[in-house]
Structure formats: C-alpha cells, structure tokens
XYZ file of C-alpha atoms in Angstrom:
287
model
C -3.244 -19.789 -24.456
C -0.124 -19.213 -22.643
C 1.797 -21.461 -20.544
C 2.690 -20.384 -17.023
C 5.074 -20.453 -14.428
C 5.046 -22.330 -10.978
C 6.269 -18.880 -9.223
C 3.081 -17.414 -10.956
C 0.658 -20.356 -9.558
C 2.800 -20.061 -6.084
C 2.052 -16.308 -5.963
C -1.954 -16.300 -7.190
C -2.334 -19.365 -4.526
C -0.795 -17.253 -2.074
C -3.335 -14.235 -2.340
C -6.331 -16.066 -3.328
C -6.266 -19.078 -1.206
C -7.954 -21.191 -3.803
C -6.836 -24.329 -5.281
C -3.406 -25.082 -7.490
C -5.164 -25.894 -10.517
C -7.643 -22.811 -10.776
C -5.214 -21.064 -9.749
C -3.243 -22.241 -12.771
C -5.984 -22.471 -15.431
C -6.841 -19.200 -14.546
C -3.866 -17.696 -15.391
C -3.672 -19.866 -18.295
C -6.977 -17.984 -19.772
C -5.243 -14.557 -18.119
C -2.130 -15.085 -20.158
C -0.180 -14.928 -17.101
C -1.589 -11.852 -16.012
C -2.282 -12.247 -12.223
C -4.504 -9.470 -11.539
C -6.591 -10.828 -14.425
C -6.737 -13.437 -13.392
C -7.796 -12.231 -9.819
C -11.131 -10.320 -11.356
C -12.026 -13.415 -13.462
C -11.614 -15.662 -10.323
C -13.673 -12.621 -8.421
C -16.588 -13.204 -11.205
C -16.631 -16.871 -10.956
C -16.942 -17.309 -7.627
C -17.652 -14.714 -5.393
C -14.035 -14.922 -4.040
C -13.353 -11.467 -2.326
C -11.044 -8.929 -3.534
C -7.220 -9.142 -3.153
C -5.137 -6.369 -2.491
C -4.050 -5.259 -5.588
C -0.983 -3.645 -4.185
C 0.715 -7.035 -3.994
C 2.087 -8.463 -1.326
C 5.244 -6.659 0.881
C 7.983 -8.203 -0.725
C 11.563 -5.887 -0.171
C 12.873 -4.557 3.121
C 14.060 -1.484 3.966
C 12.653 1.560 6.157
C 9.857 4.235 6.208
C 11.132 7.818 7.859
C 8.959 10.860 8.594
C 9.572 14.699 9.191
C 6.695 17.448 10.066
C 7.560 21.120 10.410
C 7.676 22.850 13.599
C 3.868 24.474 12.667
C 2.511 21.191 11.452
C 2.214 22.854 8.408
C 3.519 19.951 6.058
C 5.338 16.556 6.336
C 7.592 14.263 4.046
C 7.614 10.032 3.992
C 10.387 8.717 2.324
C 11.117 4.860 2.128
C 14.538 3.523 1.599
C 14.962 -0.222 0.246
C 17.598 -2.622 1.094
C 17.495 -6.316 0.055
C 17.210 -7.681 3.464
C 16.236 -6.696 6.828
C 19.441 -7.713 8.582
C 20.904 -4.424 6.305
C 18.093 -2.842 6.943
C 18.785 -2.687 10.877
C 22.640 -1.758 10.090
C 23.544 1.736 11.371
C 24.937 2.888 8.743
C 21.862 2.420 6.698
C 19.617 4.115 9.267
C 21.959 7.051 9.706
C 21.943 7.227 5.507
C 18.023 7.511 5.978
C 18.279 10.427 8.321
C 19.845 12.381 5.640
C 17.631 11.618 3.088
C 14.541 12.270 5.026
C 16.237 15.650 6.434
C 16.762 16.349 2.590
C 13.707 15.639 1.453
C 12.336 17.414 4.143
C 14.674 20.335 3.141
C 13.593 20.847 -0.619
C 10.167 20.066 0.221
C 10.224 18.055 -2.906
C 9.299 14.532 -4.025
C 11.500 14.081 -7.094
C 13.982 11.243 -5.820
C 16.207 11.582 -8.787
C 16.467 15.413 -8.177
C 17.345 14.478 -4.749
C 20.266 11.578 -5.278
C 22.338 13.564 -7.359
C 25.469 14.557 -5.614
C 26.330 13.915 -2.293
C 23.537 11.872 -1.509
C 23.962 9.420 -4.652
C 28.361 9.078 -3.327
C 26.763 8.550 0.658
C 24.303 5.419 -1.094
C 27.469 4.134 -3.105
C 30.032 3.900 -0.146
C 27.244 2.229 1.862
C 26.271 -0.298 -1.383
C 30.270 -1.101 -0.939
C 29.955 -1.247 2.851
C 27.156 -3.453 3.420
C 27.219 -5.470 0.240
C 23.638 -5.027 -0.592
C 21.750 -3.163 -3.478
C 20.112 0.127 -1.502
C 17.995 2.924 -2.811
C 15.526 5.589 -2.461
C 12.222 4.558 -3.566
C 9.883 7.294 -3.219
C 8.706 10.700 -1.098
C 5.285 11.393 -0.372
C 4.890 14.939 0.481
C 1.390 16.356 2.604
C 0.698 19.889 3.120
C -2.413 21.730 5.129
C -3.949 23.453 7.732
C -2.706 20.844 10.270
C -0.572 18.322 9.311
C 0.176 14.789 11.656
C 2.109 11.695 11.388
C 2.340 8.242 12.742
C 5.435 5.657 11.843
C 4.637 1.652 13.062
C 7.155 0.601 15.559
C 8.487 -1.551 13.169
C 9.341 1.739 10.894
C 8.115 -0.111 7.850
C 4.701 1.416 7.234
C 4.374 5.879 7.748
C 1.539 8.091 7.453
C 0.606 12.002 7.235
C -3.085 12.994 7.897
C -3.709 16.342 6.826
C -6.913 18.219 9.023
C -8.841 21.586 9.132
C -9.242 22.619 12.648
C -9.313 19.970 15.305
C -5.214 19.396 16.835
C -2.155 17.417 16.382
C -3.390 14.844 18.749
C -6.600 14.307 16.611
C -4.291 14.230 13.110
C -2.036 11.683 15.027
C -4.892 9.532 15.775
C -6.246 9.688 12.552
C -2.562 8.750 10.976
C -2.130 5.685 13.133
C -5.828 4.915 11.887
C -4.816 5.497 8.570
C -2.162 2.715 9.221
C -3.486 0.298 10.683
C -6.661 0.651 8.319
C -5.184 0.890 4.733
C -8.243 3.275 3.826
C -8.283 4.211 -0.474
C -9.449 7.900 -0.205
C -10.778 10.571 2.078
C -14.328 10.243 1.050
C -16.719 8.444 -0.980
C -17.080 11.161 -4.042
C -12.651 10.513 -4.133
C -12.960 7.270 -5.536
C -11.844 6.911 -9.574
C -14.829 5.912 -11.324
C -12.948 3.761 -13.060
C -12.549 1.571 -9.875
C -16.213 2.020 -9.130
C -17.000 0.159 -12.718
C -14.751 -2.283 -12.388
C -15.977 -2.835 -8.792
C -19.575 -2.958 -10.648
C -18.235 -5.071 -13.658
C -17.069 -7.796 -10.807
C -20.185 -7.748 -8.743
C -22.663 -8.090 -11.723
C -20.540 -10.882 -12.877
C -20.668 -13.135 -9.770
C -22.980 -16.166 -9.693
C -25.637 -15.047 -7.329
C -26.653 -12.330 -10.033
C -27.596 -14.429 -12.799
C -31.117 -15.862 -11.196
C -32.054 -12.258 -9.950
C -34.751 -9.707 -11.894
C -32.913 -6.442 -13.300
C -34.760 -4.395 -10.371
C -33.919 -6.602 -7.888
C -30.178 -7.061 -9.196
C -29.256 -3.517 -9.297
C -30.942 -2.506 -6.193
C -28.074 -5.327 -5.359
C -25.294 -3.700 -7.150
C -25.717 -0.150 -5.292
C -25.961 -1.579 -1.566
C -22.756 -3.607 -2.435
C -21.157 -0.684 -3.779
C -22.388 1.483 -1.355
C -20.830 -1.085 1.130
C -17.462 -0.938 -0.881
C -17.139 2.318 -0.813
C -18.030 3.275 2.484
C -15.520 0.002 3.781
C -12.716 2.341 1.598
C -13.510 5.407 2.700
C -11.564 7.121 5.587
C -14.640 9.163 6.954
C -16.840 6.452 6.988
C -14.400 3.515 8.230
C -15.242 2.881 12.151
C -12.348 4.333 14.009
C -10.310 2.106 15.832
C -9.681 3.302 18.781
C -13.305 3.802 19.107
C -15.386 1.744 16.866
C -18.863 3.137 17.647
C -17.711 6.385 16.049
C -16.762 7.128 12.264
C -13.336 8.769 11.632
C -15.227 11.609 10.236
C -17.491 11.965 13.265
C -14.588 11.838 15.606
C -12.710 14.207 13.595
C -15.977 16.236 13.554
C -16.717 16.381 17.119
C -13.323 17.820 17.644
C -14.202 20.436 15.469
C -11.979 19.708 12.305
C -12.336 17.636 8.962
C -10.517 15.607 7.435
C -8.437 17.055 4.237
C -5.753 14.448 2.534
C -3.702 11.768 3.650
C -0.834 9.553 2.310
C 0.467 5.505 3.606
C 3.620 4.467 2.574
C 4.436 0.644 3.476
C 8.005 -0.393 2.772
C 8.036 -2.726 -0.660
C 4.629 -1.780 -1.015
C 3.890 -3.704 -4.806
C 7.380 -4.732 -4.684
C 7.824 -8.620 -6.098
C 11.386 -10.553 -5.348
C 11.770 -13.613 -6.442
C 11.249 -16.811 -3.623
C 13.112 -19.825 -3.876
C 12.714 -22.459 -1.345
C 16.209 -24.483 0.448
C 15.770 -27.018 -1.788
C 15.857 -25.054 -4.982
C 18.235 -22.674 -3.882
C 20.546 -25.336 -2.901
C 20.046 -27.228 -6.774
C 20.626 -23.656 -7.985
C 23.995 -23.381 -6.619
C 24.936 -26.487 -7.359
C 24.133 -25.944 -11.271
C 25.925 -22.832 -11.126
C 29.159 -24.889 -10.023
C-alpha cells in the first residue's frame, strides 16, 4: 500500500466533503490515485459523484469569435498564473490576437498557431509581466446556426450549434450550456464506457446488497435513466424557464439542437496550495 501526501488528503477532502481519515485510507487502498479513490468512496457509501474535471485551479481568460453568418465560432483560453496578470492589458490585448488568429485559420492546433509571431508577442509579454503565460486550447463549432455566450467574468465560453430556430435561441441555449455544465447533446451521446462505470458504482453502493436481482436492476435503469437525462442537454430543465426542457424550447422555436462545446479557464488544471504558514517556513528554508 502506498503512502500519501497531505496535499492529496487536502484535495480528496476538498471535493468529497468526507472525513480526513477516509479520505486518507482511501487513497491509501487507491495508491494515491484520487479519482479511485472517488469511485471506491462512491461504492461505499452512496457519496454522490464529484466532478471529475477537477477543481478550477489556474487563471487566465476565455475569448470567443462567431462569423458574420453564424456559420462557425472559435473558444480559445489563455492561462496566466494569477488573476492580477490576468486583468493586465497587455495580456488581454495578446488574447485578441490569438482569438482573431484562431478565428482566422479556423483551426484548433495551438502549436500550429504559436509559431512565429504569436510565440515572440507571448515571450515579450512573459518578460513584461513576469508570469508564465500560454495558450491552452481552441475549441472550434461549426453548423447551421452557430451562438455563443462568454460569463461576465470571461472565464467560462460556450458555442451552441442549432438547426433552424435563431441566434437568440442558440444564445440562450449557450448561456444554458454555461451555467449548466451539461456532458452531451442527448442521451444516445453518452460513452458507454461512462454508462458502465456509472452502473459499476450504483450496483456497488450499500442499498443494493439486501435487494432481489429484479428488483435491483429495475433500480439500476431508473438511476441511470436519471443520470443520464440530469447530463443530457435536451432533457436538462432550461433555466430561464424551468417548466420546459432545452430540447422542447429549442423545439418550439422550430430548431434542434446539433453540438456544443464549454470551455472554463483551468478547467482540470491542479497548482499547488500552500497556506501563509507554510509558505512563509518555505522561504525561510530556502534562505
């Protein structure tokens, strides 16, 4: 069994809400691996899922661009190591350029993109602002009609692409999208790998042990059926208006729903936390 770090603990406690010490011994029997440790803690005791994405840990900015005919749309995010950077001009005006040539190229290959002038523009503003900066990745969405929505905090972006309906319907959706986190369009878009696993967890819980094979699979579907439906864009309750469906609002203005993509800034991103205390004993060792 391996031994484990307190940052480890710190970070499982943190998305779990459960105790130090099952935190710990379950990342013990994990081998350190937190998001084993997360689906064993799932089968022991019920706990709900945790967002596998990892929490938002590096700063930095989301920027969008749609064509003229809504015909397709670019996300890039841009990391910095701290928001005070982050709000610097310079940094925003080197995220216009990238998004405009993204946008350009109609491409999503960053390291196609940083070569040349971009790549010397991200070095003179490393030098100017002291802080480790980069492009982190371009989501690209093309369709019939594409719209976009970017938080007023410019740290989370999304493109909703639609057949039929209008831009003010594909807007809505895309500040749904946001605010909602959905996994996929519809239910028949979810990996089956994450439906087994989903399966794997529920059949594993305590409540399913006393129950009759008939009984406990009849169980299993419904809670799948509840899992996917909570993850699937056309059948989350829209929140603008809850009494409708995405897909039924999206519907009754005569359109459907086609593809969409979320980008959050440091999205599965993990930097290192110290508190004052040990930052402070940190320095001083280093003296």
């Amino acid at each position: 069994m391996a031994s484990v770090s307190a940052k480890l603990v710190k970070e499982l406690r943190d998305r779990t809400g459960l105790g130090m010490m099952e935190c710990k011994k379950a990342l013990v029997e994990a081998d350190g691996n937190v998001e084993a440790a997360i689906d064993e803690m799932r089968k022991s005791s019920g706990m709900k899922a945790a967002k596998k994405a990892g929490r938002t840990a590096a700063d930095g900015v989301v920027a969008v661009r749609v064509a003229d005919d809504n015909s397709y749309g670019i996300i890039v995010e841009v990391n910095s190591e701290t928001d005070f950077a982050a709000r610097d001009e310079g940094f925003l005006g080197f995220v216009g350029k990238v998004a405009d040539a993204a946008f350009a190229a109609k491409s999503d290959d960053v390291a196609a993109l940083m070569a040349g002038e971009l790549e010397a523009a991200r070095e003179a503003l490393v030098q100017k602002i002291g802080e480790n900066i980069g492009l982190r990745r371009i989501s690209i969405v093309e369709g019939e009609l594409v719209g976009a929505y970017v938080h007023s905090n410019s740290r989370i972006a999304t493109l909703v692409s639609l057949k039929g309906a209008s831009v003010e319907v594909a807007k809505d959706v895309a500040m749904h999208v946001a605010a909602v986190n959905p996994q996929v369009v519809s239910q028949s878009d979810m990996p089956e790998a994450v439906i087994a696993k989903e399966k794997e967890i529920i059949l594993a819980q305590p409540d399913m042990a006393s129950k009759p094979a008939a009984i406990a699979e009849k169980m299993v579907v419904g809670r799948i059926n509840k899992f996917l439906a909570e993850n699937s864009l056309v059948e989350q309750a829209f929140v603008k208006n809850p009494e409708l469906t995405v897909g039924a609002m999206v519907k009754a203005a005569g359109g459907e729903v086609a593809s969409f993509s979320r980008l959050e800034v440091g999205d599965g991103i993990e930097v290192e936390q110290l508190d004052f205390a040990a930052e402070v004993a940190a320095q001083l060792n280093n003296k």
